[in-house]
Structure formats: C-alpha cells, structure tokens
PDB file of C-alpha atoms in Angstrom:
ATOM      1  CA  UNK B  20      12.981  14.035   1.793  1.00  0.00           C
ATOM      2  CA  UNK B  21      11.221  11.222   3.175  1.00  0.00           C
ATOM      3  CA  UNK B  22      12.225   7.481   2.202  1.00  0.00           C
ATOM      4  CA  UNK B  23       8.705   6.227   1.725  1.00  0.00           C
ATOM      5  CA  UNK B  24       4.996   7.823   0.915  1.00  0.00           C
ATOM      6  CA  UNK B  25       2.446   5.804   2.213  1.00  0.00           C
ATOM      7  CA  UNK B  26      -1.340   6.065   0.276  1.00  0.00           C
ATOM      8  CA  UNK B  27      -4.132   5.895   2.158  1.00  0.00           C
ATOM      9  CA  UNK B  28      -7.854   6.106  -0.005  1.00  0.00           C
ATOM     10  CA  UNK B  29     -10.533   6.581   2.554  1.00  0.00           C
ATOM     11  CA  UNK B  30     -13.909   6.086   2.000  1.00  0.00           C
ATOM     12  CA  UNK B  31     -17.007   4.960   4.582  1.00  0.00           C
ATOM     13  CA  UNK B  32     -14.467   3.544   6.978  1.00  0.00           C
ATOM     14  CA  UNK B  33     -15.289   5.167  10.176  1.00  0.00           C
ATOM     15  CA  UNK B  34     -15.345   1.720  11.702  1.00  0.00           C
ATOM     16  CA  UNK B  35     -11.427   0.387  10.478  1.00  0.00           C
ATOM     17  CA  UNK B  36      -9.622   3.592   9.771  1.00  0.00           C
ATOM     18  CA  UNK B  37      -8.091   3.977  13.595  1.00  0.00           C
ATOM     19  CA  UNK B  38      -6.619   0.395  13.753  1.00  0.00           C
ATOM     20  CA  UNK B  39      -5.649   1.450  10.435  1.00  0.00           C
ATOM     21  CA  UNK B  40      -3.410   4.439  10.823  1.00  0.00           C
ATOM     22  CA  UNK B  41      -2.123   3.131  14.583  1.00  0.00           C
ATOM     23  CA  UNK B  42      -0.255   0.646  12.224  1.00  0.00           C
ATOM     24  CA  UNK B  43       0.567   3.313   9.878  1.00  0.00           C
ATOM     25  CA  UNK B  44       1.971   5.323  12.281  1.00  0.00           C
ATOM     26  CA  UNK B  45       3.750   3.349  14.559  1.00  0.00           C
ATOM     27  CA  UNK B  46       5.725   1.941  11.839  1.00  0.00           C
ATOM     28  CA  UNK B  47       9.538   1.189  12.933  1.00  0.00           C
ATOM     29  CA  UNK B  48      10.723   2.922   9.839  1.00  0.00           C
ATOM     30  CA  UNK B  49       9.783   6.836  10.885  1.00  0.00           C
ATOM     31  CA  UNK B  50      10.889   8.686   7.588  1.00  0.00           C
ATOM     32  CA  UNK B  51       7.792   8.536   6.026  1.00  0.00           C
ATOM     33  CA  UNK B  52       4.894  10.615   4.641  1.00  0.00           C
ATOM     34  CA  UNK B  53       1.412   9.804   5.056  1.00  0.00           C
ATOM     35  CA  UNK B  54      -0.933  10.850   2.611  1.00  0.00           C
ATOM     36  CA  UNK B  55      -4.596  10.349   2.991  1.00  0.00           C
ATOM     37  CA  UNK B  56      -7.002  10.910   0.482  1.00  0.00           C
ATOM     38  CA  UNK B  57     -10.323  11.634   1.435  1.00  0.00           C
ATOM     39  CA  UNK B  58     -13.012  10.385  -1.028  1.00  0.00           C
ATOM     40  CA  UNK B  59     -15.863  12.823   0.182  1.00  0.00           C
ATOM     41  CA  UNK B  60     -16.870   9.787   2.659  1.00  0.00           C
ATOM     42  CA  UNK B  61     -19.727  10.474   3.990  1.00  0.00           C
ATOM     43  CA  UNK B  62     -19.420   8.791   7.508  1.00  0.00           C
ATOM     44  CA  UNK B  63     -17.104  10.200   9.950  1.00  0.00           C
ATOM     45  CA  UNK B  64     -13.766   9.301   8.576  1.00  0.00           C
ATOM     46  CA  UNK B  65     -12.648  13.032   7.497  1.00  0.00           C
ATOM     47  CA  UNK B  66     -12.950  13.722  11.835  1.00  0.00           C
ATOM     48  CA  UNK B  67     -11.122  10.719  12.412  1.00  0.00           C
ATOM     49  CA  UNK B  68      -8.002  11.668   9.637  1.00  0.00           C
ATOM     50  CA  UNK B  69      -8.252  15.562  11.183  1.00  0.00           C
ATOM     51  CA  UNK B  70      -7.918  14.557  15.232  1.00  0.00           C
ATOM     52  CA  UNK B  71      -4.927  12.029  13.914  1.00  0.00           C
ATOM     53  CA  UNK B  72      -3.504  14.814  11.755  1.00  0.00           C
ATOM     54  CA  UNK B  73      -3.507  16.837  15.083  1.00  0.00           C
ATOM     55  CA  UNK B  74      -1.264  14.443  16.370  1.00  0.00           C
ATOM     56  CA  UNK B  75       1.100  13.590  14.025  1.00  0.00           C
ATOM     57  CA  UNK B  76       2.640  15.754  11.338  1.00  0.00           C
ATOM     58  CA  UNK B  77       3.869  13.384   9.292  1.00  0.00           C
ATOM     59  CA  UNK B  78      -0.288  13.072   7.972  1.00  0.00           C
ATOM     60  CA  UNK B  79      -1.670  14.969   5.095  1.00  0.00           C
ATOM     61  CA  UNK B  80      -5.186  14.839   4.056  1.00  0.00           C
ATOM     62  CA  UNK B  81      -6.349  15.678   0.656  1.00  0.00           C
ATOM     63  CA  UNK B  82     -10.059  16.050  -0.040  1.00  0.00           C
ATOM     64  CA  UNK B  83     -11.698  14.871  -3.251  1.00  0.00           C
ATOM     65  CA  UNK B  84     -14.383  17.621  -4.327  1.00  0.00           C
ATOM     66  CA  UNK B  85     -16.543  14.436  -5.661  1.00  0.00           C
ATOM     67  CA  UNK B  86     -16.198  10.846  -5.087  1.00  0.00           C
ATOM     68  CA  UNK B  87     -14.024   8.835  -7.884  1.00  0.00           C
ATOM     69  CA  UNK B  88     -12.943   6.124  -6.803  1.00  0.00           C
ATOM     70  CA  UNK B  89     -10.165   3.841  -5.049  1.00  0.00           C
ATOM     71  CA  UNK B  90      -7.764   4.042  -8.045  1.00  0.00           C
ATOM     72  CA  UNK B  91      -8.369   7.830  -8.437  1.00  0.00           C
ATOM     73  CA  UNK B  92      -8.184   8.408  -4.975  1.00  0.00           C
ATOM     74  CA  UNK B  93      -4.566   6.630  -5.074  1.00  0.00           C
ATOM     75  CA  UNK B  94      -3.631   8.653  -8.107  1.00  0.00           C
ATOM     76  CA  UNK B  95      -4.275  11.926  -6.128  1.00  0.00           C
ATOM     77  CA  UNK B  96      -1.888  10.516  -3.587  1.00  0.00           C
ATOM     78  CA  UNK B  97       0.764   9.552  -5.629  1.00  0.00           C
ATOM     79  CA  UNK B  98       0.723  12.736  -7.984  1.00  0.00           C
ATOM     80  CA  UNK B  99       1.084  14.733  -4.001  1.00  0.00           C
ATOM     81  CA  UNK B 100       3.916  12.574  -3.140  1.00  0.00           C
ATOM     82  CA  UNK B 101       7.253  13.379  -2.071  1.00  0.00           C
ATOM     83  CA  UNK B 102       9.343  10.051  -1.438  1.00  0.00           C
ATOM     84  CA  UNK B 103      11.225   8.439  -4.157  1.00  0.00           C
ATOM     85  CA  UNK B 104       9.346   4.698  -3.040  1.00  0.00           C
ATOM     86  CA  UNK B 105       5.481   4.409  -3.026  1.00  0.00           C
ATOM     87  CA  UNK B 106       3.122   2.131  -0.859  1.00  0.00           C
ATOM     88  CA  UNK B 107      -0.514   2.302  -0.644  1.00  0.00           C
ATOM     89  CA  UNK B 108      -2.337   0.720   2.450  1.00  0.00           C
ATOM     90  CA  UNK B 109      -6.366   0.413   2.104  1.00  0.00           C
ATOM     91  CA  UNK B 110      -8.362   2.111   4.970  1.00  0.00           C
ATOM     92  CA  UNK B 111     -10.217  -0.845   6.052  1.00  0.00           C
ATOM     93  CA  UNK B 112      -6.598  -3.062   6.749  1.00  0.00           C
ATOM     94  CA  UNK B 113      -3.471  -2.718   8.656  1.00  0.00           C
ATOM     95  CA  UNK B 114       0.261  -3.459   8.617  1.00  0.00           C
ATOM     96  CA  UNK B 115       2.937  -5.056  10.576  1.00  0.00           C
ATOM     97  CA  UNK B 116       5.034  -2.881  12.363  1.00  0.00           C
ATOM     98  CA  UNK B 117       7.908  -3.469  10.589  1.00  0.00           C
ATOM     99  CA  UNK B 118       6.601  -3.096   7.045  1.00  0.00           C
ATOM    100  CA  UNK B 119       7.630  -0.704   5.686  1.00  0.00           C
ATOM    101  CA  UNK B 120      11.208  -0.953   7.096  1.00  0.00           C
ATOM    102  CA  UNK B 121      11.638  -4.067   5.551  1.00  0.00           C
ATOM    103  CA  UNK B 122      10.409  -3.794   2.464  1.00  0.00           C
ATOM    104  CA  UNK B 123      12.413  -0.533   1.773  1.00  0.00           C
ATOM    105  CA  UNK B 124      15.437  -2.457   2.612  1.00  0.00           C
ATOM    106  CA  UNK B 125      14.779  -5.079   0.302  1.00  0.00           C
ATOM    107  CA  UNK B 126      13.873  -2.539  -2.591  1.00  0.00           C
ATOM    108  CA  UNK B 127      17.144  -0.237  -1.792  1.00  0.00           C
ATOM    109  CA  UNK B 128      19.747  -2.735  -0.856  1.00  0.00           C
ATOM    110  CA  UNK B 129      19.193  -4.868  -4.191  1.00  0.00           C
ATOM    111  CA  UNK B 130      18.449  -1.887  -6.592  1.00  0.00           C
ATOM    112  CA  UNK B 131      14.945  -3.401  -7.583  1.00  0.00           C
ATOM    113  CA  UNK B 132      11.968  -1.718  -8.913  1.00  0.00           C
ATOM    114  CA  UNK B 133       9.529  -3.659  -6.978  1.00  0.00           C
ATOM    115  CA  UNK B 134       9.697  -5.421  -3.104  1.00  0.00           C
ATOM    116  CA  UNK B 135       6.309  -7.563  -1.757  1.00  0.00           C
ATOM    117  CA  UNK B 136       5.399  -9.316   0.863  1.00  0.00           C
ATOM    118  CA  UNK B 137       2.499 -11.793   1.997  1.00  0.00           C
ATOM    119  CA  UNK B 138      -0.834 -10.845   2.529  1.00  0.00           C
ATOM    120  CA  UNK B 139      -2.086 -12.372   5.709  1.00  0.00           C
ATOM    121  CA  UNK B 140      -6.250 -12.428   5.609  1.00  0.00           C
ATOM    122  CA  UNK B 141      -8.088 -11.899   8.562  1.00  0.00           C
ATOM    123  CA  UNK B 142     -11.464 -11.761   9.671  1.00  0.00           C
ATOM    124  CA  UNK B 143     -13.947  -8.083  10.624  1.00  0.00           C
ATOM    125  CA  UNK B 144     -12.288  -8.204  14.074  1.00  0.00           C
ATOM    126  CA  UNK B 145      -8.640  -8.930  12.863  1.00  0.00           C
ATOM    127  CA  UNK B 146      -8.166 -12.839  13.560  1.00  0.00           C
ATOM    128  CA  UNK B 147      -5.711 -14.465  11.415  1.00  0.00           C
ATOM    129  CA  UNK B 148      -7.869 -16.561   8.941  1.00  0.00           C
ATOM    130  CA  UNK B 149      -4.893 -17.537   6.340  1.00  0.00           C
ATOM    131  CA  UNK B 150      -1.375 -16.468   6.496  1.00  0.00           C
ATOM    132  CA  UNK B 151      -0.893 -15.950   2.893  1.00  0.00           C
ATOM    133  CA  UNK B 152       2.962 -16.569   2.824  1.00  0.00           C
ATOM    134  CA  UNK B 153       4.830 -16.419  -0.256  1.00  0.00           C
ATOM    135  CA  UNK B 154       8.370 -17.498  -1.749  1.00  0.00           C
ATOM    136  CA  UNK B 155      11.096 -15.401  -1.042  1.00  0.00           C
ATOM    137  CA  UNK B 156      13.309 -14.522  -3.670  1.00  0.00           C
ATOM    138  CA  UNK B 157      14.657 -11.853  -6.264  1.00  0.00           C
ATOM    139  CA  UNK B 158      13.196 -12.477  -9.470  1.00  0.00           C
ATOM    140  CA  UNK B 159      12.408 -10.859 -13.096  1.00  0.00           C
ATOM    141  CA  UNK B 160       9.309 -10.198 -14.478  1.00  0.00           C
ATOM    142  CA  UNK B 161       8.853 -12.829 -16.367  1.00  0.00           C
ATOM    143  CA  UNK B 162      10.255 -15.736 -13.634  1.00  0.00           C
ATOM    144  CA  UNK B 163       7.442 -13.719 -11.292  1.00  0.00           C
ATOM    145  CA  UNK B 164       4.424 -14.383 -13.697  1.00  0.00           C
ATOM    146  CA  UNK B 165       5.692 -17.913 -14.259  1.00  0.00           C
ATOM    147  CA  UNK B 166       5.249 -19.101 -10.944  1.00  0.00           C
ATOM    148  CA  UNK B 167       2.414 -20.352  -9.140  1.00  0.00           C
ATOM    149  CA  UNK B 168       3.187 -19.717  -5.380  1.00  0.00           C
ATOM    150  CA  UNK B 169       3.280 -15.673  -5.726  1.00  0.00           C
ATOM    151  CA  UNK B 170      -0.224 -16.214  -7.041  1.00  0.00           C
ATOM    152  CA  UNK B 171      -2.877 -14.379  -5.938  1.00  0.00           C
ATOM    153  CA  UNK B 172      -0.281 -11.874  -3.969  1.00  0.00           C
ATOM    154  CA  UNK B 173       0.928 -10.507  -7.400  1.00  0.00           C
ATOM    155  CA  UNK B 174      -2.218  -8.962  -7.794  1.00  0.00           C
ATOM    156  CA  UNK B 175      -2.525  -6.338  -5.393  1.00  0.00           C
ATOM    157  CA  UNK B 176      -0.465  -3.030  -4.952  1.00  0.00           C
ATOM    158  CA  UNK B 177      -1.317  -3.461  -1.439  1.00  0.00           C
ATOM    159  CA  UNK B 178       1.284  -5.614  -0.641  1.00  0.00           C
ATOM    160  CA  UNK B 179       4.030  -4.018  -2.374  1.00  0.00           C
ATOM    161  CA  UNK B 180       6.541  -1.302  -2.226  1.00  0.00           C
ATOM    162  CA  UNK B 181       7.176   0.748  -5.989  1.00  0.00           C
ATOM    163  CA  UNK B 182       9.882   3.346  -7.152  1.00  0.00           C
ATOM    164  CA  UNK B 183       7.598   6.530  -7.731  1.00  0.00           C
ATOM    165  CA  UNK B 184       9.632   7.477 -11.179  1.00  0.00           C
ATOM    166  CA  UNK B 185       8.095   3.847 -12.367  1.00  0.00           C
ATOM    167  CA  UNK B 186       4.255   4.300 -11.225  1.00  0.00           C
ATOM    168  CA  UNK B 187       3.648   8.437 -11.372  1.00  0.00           C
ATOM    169  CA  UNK B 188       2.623   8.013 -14.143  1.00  0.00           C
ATOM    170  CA  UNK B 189       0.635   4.634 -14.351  1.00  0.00           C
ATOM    171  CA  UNK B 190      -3.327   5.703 -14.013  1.00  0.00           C
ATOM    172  CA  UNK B 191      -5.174   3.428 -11.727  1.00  0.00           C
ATOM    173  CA  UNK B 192      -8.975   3.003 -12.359  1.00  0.00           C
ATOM    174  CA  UNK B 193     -11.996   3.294 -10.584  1.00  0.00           C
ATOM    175  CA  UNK B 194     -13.081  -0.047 -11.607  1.00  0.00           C
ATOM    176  CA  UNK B 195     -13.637  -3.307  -9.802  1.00  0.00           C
ATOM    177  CA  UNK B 196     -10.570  -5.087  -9.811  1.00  0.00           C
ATOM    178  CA  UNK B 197      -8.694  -1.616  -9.839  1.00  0.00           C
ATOM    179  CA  UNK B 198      -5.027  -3.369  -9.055  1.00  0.00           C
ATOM    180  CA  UNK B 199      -4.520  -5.865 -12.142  1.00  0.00           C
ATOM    181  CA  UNK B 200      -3.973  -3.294 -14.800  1.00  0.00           C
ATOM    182  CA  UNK B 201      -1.158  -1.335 -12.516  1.00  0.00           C
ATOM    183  CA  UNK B 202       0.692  -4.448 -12.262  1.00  0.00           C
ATOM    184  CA  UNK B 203       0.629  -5.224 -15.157  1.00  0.00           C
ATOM    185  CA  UNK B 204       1.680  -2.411 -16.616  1.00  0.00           C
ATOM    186  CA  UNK B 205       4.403  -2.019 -13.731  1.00  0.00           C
ATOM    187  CA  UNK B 206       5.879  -5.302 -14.047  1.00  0.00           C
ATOM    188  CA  UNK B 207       6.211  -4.247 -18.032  1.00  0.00           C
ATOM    189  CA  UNK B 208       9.176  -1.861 -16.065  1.00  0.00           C
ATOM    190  CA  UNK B 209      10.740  -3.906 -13.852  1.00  0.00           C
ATOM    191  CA  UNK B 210      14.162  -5.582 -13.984  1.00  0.00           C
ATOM    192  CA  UNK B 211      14.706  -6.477 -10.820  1.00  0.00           C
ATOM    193  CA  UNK B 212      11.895  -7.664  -8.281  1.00  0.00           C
ATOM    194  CA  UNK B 213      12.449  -8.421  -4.175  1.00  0.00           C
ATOM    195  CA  UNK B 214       9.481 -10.957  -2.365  1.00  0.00           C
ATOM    196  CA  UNK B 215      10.087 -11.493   1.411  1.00  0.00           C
ATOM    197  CA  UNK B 216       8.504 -14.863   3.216  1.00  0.00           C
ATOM    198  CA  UNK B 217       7.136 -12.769   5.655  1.00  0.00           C
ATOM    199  CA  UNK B 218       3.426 -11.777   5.593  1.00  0.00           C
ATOM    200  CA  UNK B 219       3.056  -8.194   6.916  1.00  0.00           C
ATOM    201  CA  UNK B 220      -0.059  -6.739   4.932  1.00  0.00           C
ATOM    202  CA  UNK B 221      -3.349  -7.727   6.675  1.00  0.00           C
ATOM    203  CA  UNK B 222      -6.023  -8.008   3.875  1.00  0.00           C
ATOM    204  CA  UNK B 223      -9.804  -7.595   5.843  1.00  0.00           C
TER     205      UNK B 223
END
C-alpha cells in the first residue's frame, strides 16, 4: 500500500499540466499513487496524462464519460484510491518537492486528522507573487477557525493532507467555491490538526 494518493482533476490544461505532474512526480516522498481524473477535456491534456503514464507507473488515469466538475472529478479520485492519506493538487499548479514528505510526517508522527501548509501565489509563468506563509502549530478545530493568520489557507483542500477514512465519504460539489463545504464538514471530524510555516503549494 502506498502512504499517500495524490488527486489530480484535469480539465483544458494542456498549457500547465506538464509543470504540473514534473512536481508531482519528482516528489522526495516516492510511495505514492497518482490518480488523474480526466474531465473529458477537450484540449490535449488526456495525450499529455497517457505519454506521462508511459513513463511512470505510479499514474492512473480515469476518464469521466461527461464533464462534472472539479469536485466530482476529485470524488472519482478519492472513491479509486488506495492510500490511507489523501491530497489533491489542481492541474493548473505545482508543488514543492518536498510536499508531500513533509506533510505526511506531520499528519503520522502527531496522530492528526488534518496537516497544511502555505499556499505560495504565483503568477501564469510561475513567479512568486505572495508567499502565503502561515502559523505553524498543532491545533483543534475550533482554535483553527478562531484565528486570523490561517485565513484564507483554511479554505482550500489544496493545501492540505486528509486521512481517507475521514473524507471518502464527504461529497465535493461542482460548484464555484467547491472547497468551503469539504472543510467544513472535515474540520466537524478532526481532533487533532498539524500547519507547517512552510509554503509548498503554488496556487496559479
């Protein structure tokens, strides 16, 4: 078994989608699973996800039959999943090397239900435009909502490592803000909650 599934929705990304699984791949923590989940995109994304797949095994593609949506599209990932921890990575951004390695140290090594990190936003071509750092700290849920400096980074599941048993099954929606309602009703779970001061998610 793998130690972490990583969800990748892709959709119309033909431009992002290689910088986005190089940093996928080459993550320093190399027991994961890689599950993309083709949208029906109608660029040339699927070609992209196939020649990658070619390359490394650790990639599975699922193909939507219609489009549905991001939150769908991450649903159908995590129902294929095989790791006990969850992260889900947007097609049209990229992650720090060590990502994943840290934050499924953080999430292992203190028993929580939830580990996050900063979201660093950059611009089209990937220049650091803010570094989005955050407090580091173990908190509940309720010392989380209650403070100001993990504001906005709460709201993503972008950012943010989960225990599979805890989100299966949590439906995410093909809405606008698709993220809010998932963390909300995932922090509902959570005893235990791990934030590092590092920023390794890189929001586009």
């Amino acid at each position: 078994m793998t130690k972490v599934s990583i969800i990748i929705p892709i959709y119309n990304v033909e431009k992002y989608l290689p910088e986005c699984l190089d940093s996928v791949i080459n993550q320093t923590l190399t027991d994961i699973e890689i599950i993309c989940v083709n949208d029906v995109s109608p660029d040339d994304s699927l070609s992209i996800l196939e020649e990658y797949a070619l390359k490394d095994k650790r990639i599975q593609i699922i193909s939507h039959e219609k489009n549905q949506g991001l939150g769908p599209a991450r649903n159908t990932g995590v129902a294929a999943a095989n790791s006990p921890y969850i992260a889900f990575v947007d097609s049209d951004d990229f992650i720090a090397p060590v990502m994943m390695e840290s934050l499924h140290f953080l999430i292992s090594s203190n028993n929580a239900e939830m580990a996050w990190c900063g979201t660093a936003k950059v611009s089209e071509t990937g220049m650091l435009i803010e570094p989005g750092i955050i407090p580091k700290g173990i908190w509940t849920a309720i010392e989380v909502l209650g403070n100001e400096k993990l504001y906005p980074s709460i709201q993503t599941v972008t950012n943010k490592i989960f225990v599979k048993e805890l989100i299966q099954d949590i439906k995410q929606l093909p809405i606008l803000i698709e993220d809010e309602p998932t963390i909300a009703q995932y922090l509902a779970k959570c005893t235990k909650i791990v934030t590092t001061n590092e920023s390794y998610y890189f929001y586009r």
